[in-house]
Structures are given as C-alpha cells and as structure tokens.
XYZ file of C-alpha atoms in Angstrom:
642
model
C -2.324 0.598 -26.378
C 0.379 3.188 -26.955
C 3.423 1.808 -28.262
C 5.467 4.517 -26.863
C 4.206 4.063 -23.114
C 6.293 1.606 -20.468
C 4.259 -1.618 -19.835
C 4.304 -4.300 -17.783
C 2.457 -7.324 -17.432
C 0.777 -9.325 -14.562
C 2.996 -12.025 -12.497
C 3.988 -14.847 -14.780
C 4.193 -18.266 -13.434
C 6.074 -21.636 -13.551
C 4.854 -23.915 -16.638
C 7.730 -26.429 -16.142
C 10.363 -27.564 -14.437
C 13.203 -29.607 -15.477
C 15.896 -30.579 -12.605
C 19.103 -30.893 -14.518
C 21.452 -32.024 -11.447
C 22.922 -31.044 -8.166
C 25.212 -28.815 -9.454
C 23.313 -27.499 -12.168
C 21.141 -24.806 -13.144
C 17.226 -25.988 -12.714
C 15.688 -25.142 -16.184
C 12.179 -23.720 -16.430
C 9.342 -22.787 -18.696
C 7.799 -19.160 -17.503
C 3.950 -18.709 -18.713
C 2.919 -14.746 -18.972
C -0.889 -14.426 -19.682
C -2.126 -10.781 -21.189
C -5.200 -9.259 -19.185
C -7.022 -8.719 -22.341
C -7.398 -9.550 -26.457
C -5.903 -6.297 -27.143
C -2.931 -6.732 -25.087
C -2.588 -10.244 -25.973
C -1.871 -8.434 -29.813
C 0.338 -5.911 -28.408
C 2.768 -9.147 -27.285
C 2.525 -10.612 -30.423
C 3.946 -6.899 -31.943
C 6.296 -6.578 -29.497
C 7.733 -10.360 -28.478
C 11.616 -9.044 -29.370
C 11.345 -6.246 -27.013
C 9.837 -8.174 -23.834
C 12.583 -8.241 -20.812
C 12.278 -10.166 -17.563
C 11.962 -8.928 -14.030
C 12.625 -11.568 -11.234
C 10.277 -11.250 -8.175
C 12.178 -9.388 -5.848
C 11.481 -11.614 -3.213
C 13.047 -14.564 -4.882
C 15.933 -12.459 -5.524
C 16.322 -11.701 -1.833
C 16.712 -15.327 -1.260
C 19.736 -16.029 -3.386
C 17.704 -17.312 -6.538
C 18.295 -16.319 -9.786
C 16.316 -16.282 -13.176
C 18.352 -15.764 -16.372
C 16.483 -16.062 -19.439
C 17.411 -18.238 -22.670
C 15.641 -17.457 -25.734
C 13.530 -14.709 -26.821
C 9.741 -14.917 -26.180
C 7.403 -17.081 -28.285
C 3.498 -17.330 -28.302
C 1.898 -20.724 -26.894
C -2.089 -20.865 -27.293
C -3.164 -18.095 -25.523
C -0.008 -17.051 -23.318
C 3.616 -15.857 -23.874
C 6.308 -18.782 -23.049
C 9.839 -18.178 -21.737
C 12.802 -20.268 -21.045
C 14.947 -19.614 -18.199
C 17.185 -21.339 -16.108
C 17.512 -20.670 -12.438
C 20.262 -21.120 -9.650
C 21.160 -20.095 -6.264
C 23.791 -17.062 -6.538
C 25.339 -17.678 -3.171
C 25.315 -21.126 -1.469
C 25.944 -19.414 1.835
C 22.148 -19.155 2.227
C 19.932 -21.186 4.699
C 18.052 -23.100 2.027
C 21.038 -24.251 -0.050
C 20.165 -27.718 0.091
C 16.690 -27.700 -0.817
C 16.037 -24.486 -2.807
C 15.514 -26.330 -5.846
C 12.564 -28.437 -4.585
C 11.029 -24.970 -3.567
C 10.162 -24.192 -7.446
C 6.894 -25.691 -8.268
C 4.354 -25.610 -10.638
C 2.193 -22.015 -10.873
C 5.405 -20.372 -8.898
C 4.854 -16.387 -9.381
C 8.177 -15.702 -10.710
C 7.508 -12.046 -12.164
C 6.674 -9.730 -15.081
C 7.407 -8.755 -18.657
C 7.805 -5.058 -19.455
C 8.323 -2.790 -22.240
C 10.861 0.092 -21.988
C 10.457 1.995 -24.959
C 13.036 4.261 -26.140
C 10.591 7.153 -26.097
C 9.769 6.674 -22.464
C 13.240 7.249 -21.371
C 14.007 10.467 -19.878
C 16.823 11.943 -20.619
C 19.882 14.029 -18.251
C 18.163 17.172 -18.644
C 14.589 15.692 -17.746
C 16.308 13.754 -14.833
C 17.769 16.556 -13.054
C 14.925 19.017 -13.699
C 12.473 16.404 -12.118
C 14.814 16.079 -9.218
C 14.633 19.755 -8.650
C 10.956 19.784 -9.038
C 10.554 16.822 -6.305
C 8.596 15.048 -8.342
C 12.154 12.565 -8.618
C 13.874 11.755 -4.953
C 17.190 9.856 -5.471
C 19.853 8.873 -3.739
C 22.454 11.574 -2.559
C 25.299 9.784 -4.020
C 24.186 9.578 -7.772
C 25.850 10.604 -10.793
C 24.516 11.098 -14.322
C 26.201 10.472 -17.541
C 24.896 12.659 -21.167
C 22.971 9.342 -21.804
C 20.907 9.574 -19.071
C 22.239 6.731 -17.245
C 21.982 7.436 -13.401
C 25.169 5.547 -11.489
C 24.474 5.118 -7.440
C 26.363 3.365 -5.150
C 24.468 1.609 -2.017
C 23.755 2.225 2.007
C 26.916 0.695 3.654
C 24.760 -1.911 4.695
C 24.347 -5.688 4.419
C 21.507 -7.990 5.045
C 21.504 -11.688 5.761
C 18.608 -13.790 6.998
C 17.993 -15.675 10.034
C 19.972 -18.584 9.799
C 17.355 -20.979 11.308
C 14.652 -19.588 9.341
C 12.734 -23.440 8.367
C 12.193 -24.414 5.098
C 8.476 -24.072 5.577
C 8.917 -20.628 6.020
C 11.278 -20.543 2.386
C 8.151 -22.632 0.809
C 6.045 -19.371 2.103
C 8.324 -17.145 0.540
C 8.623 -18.757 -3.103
C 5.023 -19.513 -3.039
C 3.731 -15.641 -2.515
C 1.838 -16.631 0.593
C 4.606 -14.489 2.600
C 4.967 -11.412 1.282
C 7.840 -8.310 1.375
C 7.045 -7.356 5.118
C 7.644 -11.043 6.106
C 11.103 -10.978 4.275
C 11.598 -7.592 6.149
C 11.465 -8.897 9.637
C 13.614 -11.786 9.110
C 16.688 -9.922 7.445
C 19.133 -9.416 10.235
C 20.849 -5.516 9.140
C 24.956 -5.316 9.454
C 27.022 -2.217 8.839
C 29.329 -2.931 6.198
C 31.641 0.107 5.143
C 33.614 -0.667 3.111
C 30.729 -2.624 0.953
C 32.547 -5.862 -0.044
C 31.743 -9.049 -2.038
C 33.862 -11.656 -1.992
C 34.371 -13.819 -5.466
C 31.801 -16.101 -6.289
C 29.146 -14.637 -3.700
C 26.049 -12.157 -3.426
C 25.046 -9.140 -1.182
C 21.806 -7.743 -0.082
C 21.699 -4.175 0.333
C 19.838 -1.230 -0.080
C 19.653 2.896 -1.621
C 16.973 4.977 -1.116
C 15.024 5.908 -3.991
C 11.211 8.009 -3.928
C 9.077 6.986 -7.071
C 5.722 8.878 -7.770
C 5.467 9.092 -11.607
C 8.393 7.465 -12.550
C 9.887 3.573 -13.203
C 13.233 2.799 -12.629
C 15.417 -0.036 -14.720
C 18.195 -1.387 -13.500
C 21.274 -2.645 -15.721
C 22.901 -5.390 -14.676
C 26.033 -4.681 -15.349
C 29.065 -6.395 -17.148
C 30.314 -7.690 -13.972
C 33.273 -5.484 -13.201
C 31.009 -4.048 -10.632
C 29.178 -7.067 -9.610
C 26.025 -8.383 -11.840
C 22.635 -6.997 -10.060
C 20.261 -10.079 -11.016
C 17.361 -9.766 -12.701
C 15.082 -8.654 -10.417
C 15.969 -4.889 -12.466
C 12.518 -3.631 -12.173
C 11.093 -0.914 -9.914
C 7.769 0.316 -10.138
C 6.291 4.187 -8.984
C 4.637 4.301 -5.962
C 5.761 0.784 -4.609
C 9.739 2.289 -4.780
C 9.223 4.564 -2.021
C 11.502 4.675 1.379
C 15.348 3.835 2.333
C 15.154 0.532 1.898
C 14.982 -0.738 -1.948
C 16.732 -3.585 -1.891
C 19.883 -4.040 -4.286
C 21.069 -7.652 -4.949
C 24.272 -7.915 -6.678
C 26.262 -11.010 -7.080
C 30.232 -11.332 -8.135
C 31.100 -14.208 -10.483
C 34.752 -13.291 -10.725
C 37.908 -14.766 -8.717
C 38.600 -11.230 -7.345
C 36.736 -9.101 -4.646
C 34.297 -6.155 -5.367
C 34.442 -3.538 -2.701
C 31.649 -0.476 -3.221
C 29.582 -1.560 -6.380
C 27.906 0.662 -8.394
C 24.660 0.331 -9.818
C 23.466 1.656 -12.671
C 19.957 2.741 -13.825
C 17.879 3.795 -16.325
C 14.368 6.004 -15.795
C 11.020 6.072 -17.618
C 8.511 7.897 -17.413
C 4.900 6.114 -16.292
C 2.165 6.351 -18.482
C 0.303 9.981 -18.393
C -2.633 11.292 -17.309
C -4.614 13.234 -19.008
C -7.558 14.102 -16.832
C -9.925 11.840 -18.174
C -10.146 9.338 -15.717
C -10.258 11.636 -12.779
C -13.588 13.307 -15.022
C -14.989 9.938 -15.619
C -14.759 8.727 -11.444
C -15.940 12.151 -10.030
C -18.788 11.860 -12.885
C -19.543 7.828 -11.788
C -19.839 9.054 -7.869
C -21.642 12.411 -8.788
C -24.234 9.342 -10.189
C -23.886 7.024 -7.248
C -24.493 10.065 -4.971
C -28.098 10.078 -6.749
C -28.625 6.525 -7.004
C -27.747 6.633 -2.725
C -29.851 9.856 -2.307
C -32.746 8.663 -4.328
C -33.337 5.242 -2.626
C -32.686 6.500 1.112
C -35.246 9.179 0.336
C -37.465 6.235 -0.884
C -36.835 4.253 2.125
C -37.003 6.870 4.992
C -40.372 8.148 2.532
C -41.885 4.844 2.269
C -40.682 2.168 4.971
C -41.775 -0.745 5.187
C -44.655 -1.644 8.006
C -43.779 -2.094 11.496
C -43.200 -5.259 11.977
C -42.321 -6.408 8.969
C -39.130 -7.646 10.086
C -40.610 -10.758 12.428
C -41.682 -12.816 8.520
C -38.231 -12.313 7.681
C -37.131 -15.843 5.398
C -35.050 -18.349 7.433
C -31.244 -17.866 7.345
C -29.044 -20.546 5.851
C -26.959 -20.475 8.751
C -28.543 -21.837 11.798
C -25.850 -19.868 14.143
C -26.629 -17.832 16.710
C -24.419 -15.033 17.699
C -24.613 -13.104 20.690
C -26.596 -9.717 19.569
C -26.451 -10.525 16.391
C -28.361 -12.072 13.622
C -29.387 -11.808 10.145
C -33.230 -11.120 10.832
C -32.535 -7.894 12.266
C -34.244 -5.027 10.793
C -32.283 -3.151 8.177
C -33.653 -1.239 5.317
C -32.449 -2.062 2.328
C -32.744 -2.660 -1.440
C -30.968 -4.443 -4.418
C -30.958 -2.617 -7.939
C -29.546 -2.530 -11.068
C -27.501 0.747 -11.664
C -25.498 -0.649 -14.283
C -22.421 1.566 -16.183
C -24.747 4.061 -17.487
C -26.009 7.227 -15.729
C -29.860 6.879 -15.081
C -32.245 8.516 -12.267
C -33.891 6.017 -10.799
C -36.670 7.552 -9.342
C -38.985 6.400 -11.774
C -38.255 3.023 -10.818
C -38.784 3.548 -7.112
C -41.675 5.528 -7.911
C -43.360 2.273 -9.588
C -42.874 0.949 -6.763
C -46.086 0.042 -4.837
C -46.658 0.187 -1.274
C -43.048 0.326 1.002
C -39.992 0.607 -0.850
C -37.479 -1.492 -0.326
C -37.109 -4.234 2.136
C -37.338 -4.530 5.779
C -34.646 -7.063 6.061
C -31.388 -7.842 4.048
C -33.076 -11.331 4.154
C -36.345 -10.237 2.518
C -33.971 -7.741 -0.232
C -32.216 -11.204 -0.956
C -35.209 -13.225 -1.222
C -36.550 -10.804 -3.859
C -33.128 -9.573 -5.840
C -33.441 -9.019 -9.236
C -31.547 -11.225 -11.320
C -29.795 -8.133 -12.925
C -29.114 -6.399 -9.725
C -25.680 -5.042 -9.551
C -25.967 -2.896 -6.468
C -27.240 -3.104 -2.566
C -28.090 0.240 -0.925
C -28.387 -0.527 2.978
C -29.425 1.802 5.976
C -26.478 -0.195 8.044
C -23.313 -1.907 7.177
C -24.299 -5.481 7.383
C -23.542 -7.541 10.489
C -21.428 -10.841 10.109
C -24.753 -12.944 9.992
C -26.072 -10.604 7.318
C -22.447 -10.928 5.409
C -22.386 -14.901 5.610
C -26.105 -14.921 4.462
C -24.948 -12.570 1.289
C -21.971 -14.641 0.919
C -24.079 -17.923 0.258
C -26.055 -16.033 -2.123
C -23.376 -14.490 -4.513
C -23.042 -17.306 -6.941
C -26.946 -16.074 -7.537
C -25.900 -12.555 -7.833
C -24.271 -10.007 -9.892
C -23.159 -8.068 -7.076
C -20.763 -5.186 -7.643
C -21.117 -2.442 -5.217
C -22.863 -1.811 -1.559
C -23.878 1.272 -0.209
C -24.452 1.928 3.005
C -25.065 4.598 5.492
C -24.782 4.072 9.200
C -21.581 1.976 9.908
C -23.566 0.505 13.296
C -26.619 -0.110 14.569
C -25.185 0.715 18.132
C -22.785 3.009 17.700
C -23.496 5.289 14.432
C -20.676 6.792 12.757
C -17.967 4.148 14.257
C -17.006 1.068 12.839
C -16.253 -2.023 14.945
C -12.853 -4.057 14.422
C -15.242 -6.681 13.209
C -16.578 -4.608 10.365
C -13.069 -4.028 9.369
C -12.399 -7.613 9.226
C -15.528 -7.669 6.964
C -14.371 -4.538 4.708
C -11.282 -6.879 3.822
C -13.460 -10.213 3.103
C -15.406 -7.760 0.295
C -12.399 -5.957 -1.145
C -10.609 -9.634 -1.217
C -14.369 -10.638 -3.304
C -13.921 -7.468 -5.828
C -16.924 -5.755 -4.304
C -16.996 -1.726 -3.800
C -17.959 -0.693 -0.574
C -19.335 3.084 -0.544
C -20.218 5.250 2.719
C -22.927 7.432 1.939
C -22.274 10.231 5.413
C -24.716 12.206 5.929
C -22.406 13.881 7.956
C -19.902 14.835 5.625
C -22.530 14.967 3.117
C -20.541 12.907 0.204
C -20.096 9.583 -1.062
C -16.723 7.859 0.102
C -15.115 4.538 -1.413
C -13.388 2.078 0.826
C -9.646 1.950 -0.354
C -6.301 0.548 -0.201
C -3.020 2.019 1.043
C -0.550 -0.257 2.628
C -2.832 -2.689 3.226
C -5.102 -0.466 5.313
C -8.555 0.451 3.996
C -9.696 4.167 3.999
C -12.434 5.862 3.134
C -12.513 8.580 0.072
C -13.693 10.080 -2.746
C -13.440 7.821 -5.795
C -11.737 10.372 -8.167
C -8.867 10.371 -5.682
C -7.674 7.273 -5.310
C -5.076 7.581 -7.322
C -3.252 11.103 -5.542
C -3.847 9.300 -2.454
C -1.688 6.608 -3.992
C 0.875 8.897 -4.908
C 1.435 10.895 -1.653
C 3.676 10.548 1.213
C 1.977 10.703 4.540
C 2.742 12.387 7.552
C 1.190 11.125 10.932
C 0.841 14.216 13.284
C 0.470 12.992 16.858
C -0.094 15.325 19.507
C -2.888 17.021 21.934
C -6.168 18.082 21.315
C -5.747 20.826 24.125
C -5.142 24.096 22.313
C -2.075 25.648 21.915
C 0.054 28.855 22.312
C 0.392 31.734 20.018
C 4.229 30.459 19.711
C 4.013 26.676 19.131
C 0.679 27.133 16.390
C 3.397 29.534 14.644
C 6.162 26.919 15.124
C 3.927 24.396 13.731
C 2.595 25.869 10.617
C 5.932 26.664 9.362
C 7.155 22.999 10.239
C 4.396 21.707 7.915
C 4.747 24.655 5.486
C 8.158 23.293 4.594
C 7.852 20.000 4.915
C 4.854 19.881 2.561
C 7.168 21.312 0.179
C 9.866 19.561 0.564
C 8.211 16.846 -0.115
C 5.913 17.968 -2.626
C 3.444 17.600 -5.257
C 1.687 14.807 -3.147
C 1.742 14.773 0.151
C -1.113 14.237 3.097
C -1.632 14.370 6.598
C -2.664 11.957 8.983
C -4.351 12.676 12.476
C -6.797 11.718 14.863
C -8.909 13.781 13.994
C -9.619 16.360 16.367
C -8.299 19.659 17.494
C -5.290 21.059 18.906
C -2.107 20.074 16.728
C -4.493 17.815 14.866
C -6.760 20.291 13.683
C -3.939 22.737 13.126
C -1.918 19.771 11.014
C -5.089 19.321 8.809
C -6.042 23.160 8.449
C -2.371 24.422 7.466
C -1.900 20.961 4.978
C -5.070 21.948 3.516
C -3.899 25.780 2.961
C -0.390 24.019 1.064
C -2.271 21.878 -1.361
C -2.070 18.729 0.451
C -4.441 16.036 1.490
C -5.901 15.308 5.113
C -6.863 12.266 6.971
C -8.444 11.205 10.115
C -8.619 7.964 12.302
C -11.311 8.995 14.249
C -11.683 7.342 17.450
C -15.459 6.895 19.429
C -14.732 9.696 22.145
C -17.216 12.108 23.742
C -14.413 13.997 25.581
C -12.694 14.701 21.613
C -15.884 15.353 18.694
C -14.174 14.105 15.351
C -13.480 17.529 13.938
C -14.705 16.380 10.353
C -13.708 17.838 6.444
C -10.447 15.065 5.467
C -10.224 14.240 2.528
C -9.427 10.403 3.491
C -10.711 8.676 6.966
C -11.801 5.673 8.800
C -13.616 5.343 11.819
C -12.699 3.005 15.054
C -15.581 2.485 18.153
C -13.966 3.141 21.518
C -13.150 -0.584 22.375
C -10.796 -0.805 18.895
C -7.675 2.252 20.694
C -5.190 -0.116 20.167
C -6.721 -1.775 17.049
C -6.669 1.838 15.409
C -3.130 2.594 15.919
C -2.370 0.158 13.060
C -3.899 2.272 10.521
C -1.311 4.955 11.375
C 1.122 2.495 9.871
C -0.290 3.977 6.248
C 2.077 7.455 6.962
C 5.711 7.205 5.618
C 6.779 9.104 8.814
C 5.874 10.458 12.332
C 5.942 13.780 13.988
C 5.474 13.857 17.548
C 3.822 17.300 19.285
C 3.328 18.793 22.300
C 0.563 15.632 24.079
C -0.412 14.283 27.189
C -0.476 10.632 28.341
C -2.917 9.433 25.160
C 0.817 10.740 22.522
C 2.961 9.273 25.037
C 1.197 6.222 24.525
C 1.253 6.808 20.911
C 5.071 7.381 20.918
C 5.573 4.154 22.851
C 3.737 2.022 20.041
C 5.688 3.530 17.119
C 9.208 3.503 19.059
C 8.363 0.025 19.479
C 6.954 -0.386 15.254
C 10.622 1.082 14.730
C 12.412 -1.827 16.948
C 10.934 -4.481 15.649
C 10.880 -2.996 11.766
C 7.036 -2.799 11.742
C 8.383 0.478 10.597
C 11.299 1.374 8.564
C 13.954 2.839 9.736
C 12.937 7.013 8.939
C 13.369 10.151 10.726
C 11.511 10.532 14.253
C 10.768 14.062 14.895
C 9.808 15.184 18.534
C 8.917 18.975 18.051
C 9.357 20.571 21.011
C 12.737 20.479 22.530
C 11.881 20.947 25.686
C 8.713 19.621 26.822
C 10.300 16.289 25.276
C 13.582 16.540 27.169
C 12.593 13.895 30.095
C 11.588 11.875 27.164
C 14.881 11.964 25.375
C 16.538 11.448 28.601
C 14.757 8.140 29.556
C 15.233 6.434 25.785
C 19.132 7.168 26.296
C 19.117 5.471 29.403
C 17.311 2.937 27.950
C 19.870 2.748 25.252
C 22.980 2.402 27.417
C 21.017 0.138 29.923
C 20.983 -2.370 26.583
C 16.979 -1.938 26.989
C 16.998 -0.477 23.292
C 19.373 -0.632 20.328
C 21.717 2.281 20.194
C 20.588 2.807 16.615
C 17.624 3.742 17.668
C 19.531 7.325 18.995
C 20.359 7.798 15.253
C 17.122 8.233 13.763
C 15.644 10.688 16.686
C 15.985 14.474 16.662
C 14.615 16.318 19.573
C 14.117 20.243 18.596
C 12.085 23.366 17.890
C 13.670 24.341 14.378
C 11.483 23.620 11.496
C 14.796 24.389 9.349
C 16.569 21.541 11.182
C 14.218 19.080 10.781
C 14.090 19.429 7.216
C 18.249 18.973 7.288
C 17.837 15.811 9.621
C 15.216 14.219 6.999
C 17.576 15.278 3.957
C 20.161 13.485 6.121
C 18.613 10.334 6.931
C 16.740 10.119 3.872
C 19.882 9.823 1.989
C 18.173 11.517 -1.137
C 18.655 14.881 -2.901
C-alpha cells in the first residue's frame, strides 16, 4: 500500500455501548476491521493519523459521533472510543434516539489524508478549469488550498410523524440515502440562520470524479459541521450534498461557511484496465470454445426427458427446471488457458442437455457455468440449493430467453440482482454484438458492458435523450449535434448517453456522443415497429410487457433532455415530471429542445402550476428553447457550480 495515497476503510461498527444518562452523551466502542493482512499492517503504521467519518445518514438525523482517544489495536480490529449525542433536540426521535444505537450499528469509516495527496490552489483551480473538478459557484480559495463555500439557501427538516420504526431503519442501514431523501421536507431559508444551541440540514453542490473532499469542522464561529467530513468521488455528484452544521454558542449564526480540503484519489496507471480487457479477451475464448463444442456436439435428442429430479417439487406455469438447456460447468480458474483440449477429450456430446444433468455432474473445481439460456427461476432455485457444493464464480450465457431471444423479462432482472447480491459475475456472450458484456452496477440499476469499463462508466455523468425515432430535419439534426457537442464538453472527460436505442434523435444522440469521446447506452425495448439500432457501449434489454418496468433504468442518467417525440416521449416526459415531484429525481435542469413544438406542453404544466395541480417550483427547473448556448447557461445556473 502506498503511504502517500488517501485511504479509507470499510464501515466500522458498534462494539459497545454504555448509556451514561438522560442528559448525557451515550459512550461507545467503534470496531474497524482491515479487508486484508496487509492493510491490517498499514493501521498498525499509521494508528496516529486515522480520522473518523460519521455515516452521513446518522448525521442527517441529528446524531453525532465525536471521538475520544486515538486509535488502538484489539485482536484483529482497530478500536475507537467515541461518545455520541443528539445535536438538536428539535428532532422527531428525541426521546428515544439513544435506544436506536445497538450492537453491529454501521457507524462509518477511517481514512487517511496524507499530506502528499492534498492538492494545492494552483492544482484546484486548474482542475476546475479542466472539468475534471465541479464546485460550487460561491467558493473561495485561500494560498493553502483551503476551499471556503457557503450553502444553497435551503433547509431541510423531516417529517415530523416519521415512526420510530422507520428511525430504527435508518440507524440500522436497512434504509438507505434515497429513503432519507423522500422524507426531508425542503424550505427556502435566505438568510441561512441557526439559532444557538441547534443544527441545520442543508446542501451545496459539488461534482466529484477523481477527487475526495474533507471537510473541517470548524472552530465554531461559523457553526461546527459534525463529523460526518467525508466525501467520496463518484458518490459526491449532484446539488444536493448534504451539509450538517450545528451552533453550540448562545448567539445566532446566519450564512455559515464551510470549509474544505481536496485530495486527490488514488491513480491509475493503466494496468488494471490491461489486466480486465486481457481477462474478457480470455473469457471471450473460454465462451466461444464451449458454444462451438455444444452447437458441434449436442447432446442426443431427447436427452432432456432422464433429466435428475429437482429439489423443488414446484410447478410453475411454463416453467421448470427440466427444460432443455445446453450447458456446461468448468474450471477456468485465474489463469489464461484454451480449453479446447479439454472439450476435445470429451467423448460423445459435450456438455449437458439440462442445467440439471450439468449440476449432477459438476466438477468439484468448477468455477464457471457456460449456458445456451439465462436460467429460468426453477433452474436458479435448483443452482441456489447446490452452491454450498460449488465454487461458483461466473455464468455465461447467451440467449437471455427461450421465448423471446435478445430480451430479458422483469423476472430475469429480479434474478440478475439475487446473483450480484451472491458475488456471482453474470456475462452475456451476444452474438449479435459479437462481444462479451458483464452485468454491472450504476445507481442501483444493472447494465450490461465490457469489463475493462466499468470503472469510466462509474465516472461519467449521463444524459437520457428522449425523443422520436421518426427522422428528422436538416435543421433540428444540426440543432442537435451542437446541443450535445457542448454539453459533452461542458461536462467533460466522462460523460455518456442514454437512449432507447433506436433511430431518430436516439440514434443521432449516440452517433454524435460517440464522435465527442463519450460513452453510449441503450434500454432497448422488444418492438418490431423500432429494431434496436445496436453498437453502445453499455445496455440492457426489456421484453415488450416490461414499458413501464424499463423506464426505471433511465433513472441511472444525472439529467434529461426532451426532443422532438410523439405520444411514446410524452409519456416519457410524464413519468420523469412526475420522478421530479416526488424526488425520485433530484431537483436538475429539464431541457425541452424545441421551443415550439413544446409550447402546448409548457402551456398546460403552467396551468397546472397555478391550478395548485403541481408545485410552482417545478417552473424553476424547466427551460423550453432551441439555443444550445442557453441551455448550457440554464445548467451553469441551476447547477450552482463553476
């Protein structure tokens, strides 16, 4: 590990708790156990240098974590002692928040901010002006590369009758940020005040891609932020990073100031982006090499019918776990090796008729399952039983139904999730798109794409372009292409594009994005009227009965551009106007691009708006035009960020 690179560890957890009274601190022993031997001795070298960041979610509830002593080793773990309290007893759970803090309690992580991570002013304001740093518009920057910001003139409480069951939820980690999100009730608060001996939630805007940011506490003049000071790259992206800042002092603090400190993340240098496009350049063999085997040598006719029993005597309507399905379990292992020797000694069929019979006769070594089709939910269940047995690490498959090809049912979705939530890789091998694709993570909606770019994918912000598939004129495919030109460079080095995946804008969104460096995605929808127009770098696939089921995964794109559609966009619109209401969605720039063909449109939400149908804030984060300059302005505006 190098000593000069930020760290941070994995969530720590409540060892002990020690009520000390009713109006007393609760003290506590924090646990923090390293991932490996070699970072366990990294602690040990470093224990005067670990700080504490708070979970930001118990920080958004009013508690507090302030630490006592500096770090010691216990056993096999680092041990901390902290005592917690409730920074303003205005809060719902006032009464009870101490029984909330139990045993194994995620209460958050230990980092390492070395001085040679820090970047100084200079570094700062060049990596501003190379957008690879978005901060807040208000910031100022001293010689020591402290960054001073003050907040949105906002305020957030929470729902006053939110039940204590719902607090347990919260402290516990079973309800997450996006829970927290919906029941914060947003108030306008300029100027920003906090009265003595109280707290405030409120927010800045700050875009992280390569960078984490530290923030001080403070001496108090300003307010004390608590100790929830750290924000990770990535994660930190959008207008509402929450700020909690808490006034011990007998006099009011009106406008605090925050101030922060920024590292630089760990670099890359290449390697591991080699090392993943060399690991699927071998899985694209290992996929190739058996499906060659299968389709050369399958097994009889009939094979199927002497399938083994299933475990689960549960019959499902057009389903079950004897259905025929080519398949085989081998052992690929870490190691590049061409396997066609193996298959070759092979005798007779390869592979299995069944995912039944491939289970019955797994090695005991087998790490991997290659499989014609995705397996059902009887197939799943009937693997599931048998994973204690195996060493299971990756499946590849190549149709994603038996009925409907290259579409995925909402079902196999659901089944995607139960595998990634297991630790097992799930690879498409397309034919059609002639590449191997890894099902991945983003928002907590899975995509397929190719393993070496995970991470970029990670990294980018995502555009969803919505519009028609019905070509366009000479005038609006000009219009277009320099909207995206300068958006993808405004908010460059990552950025991506999301579509449905066929022509018209969609195609045009994807071609131009691909022309400025950026990455391109599809949800492509089971149509016959609208062929998937195919070449993304990042997709997923939905069968015609999942529509509405597929608009979710548009929820992975940071914000939404609306185009020239028909009745399928205005539907489209309706969903994400609706995302915006009820804070399924931030609240980010709209753009409608097209002035006038979205006029009626603009007309009917007003009314809406002064009918008390929709909130009037709504109005605020709309723009309605055919300037690519201007919408550039309004997302600088809204944005709040340099």
């Amino acid at each position: 590990m190098n000593a000069d690179s930020f760290w941070t560890s994995q969530d720590g957890q409540i060892l002990n708790v020690r009520p000390q009274g009713d109006d007393q601190p609760v003290a506590l022993t924090l646990a923090f156990w390293p991932r490996n031997p070699s970072e366990f001795e990294y602690l040990k070298a470093h224990l005067a240098e670990l700080k504490f960041s708070l979970r930001s979610t118990l920080a958004r509830i009013g508690i507090e974590m302030l630490i006592q002593e500096t770090a010691r080793i216990d056993g096999n773990r680092v041990v901390l002692e902290a005592e917690a309290f409730l920074y303003d007893l205005s809060f719902p759970h006032a009464a009870y928040w101490r029984k909330l803090l139990r045993l194994g309690t995620p209460v958050g992580r230990l980092f390492v901010a070395p001085a040679a991570a820090k970047l100084t002013t200079a570094e700062i304001w060049e990596a501003i002006r190379a957008n690879v740093l978005k901060l807040p518009n208000t910031i100022s920057i001293d010689r020591d590369g402290h960054v001073f910001l003050t907040p949105h003139h906002v305020r957030y409480t929470l729902k006053p009758d939110l039940d204590r069951e719902s607090f347990q939820r919260l402290v516990s980690g079973n309800a997450g940020r996006s829970f927290l999100d919906k029941v914060q009730i947003r108030h306008a608060a300029s100027p920003l005040a906090i009265p003595p001996h109280s707290g405030v939630l409120t927010s800045c805007s700050l875009y992280l891609k390569e960078h984490y940011v530290v923030l001080n506490q403070g001496a108090g003049n300003f307010g004390i932020h608590t100790s929830a000071v750290l924000l990770d790259p990535v994660k930190t992206f959008g207008t509402n990073i929450m700020l909690e800042i808490y006034n011990q002092g007998e006099e009011p603090v009106v406008n605090p100031m925050v101030s922060v400190e920024i590292f630089r993340a760990p670099e890359r240098d290449g390697s591991q982006v080699k090392t993943l496009t060399a690991k699927r350049e071998r899985l694209i063999s290992v996929a190739q090499d058996t499906f060659a085997c299968l389709d050369d040598r399958p097994p009889e006719p009939g094979a199927a019918k002497d399938a083994p029993k299933p475990r689960l005597r549960v019959a499902l309507r057009g389903q079950h776990a004897q259905m025929e399905n080519a398949c085989h379990f081998l052992h690929v292992g870490n190691n590049g090796h061409n396997l066609k020797e193996v298959l070759a000694d092979t005798e007779g069929a390869c592979g299995y008729p069944t995912l039944l019979h491939a289970l019955e006769h797994a090695p005991a070594n087998a790490d991997t399952l290659v499989t014609h089709c995705f397996p059902n939910l009887p197939e799943q269940v009937e693997l599931l039983t048998r994973l204690p047995d195996l060493k299971l690490k990756r499946i590849i498959f190549r149709s994603a139904s038996r009925t409907h090809g290259f579409f995925l049912s909402h079902n196999a979705h659901g089944r995607l999730d139960t595998l990634n939530a297991l630790g097992i890789d799930v690879y498409w091998y397309n034919p059609q798109l002639g590449d191997l694709f890894l099902h991945t993570y983003k928002k907590n909606h899975g995509f397929f794409i190719r393993e070496e770019m995970q991470r970029r994918f990670q990294e980018s912000t995502i555009l969803a372009f919505y519009g028609s598939a019905v070509g366009l004129t000479d005038e609006q495919t000009e219009n277009i292409s320099i909207l995206i030109e300068k958006l993808t460079r405004y908010m460059a080095p990552n950025v991506g594009v999301l579509t449905g995946g066929g022509g018209g804008v969609m195609g045009l969104a994807c071609e131009k994005a691909r022309s400025e460096g950026g990455l391109t995605g599809a949800c492509f929808l089971e149509l016959e009227a609208q062929p998937p127009k195919l070449g993304v770098d990042f997709f997923n696939t939905f069968q015609e009965s999942s529509r509405h089921f597929r608009q979710k995964w548009f929820e992975v794109a940071d914000f939404c551009i609306f185009n020239v559609g028909g009745v399928g966009t205005l539907e489209e619109i309706g969903i994400e106007l609706c995302n915006l209401k009820l804070g399924i969605r931030p609240r980010v720039p709209f753009v409608f691009f097209g002035a006038d063909y979205f006029n009626h449109l603009r007309k009917q939400i007003t009314h809406m708006v002064n009918e008390g149908r929709a909130p009037a804030w709504m109005l605020d984060y709309m723009l309605f035009t055919d300037d690519p300059d201007a919408v550039v302005a309004f997302y600088r505006e809204k944005l709040q960020v340099l």
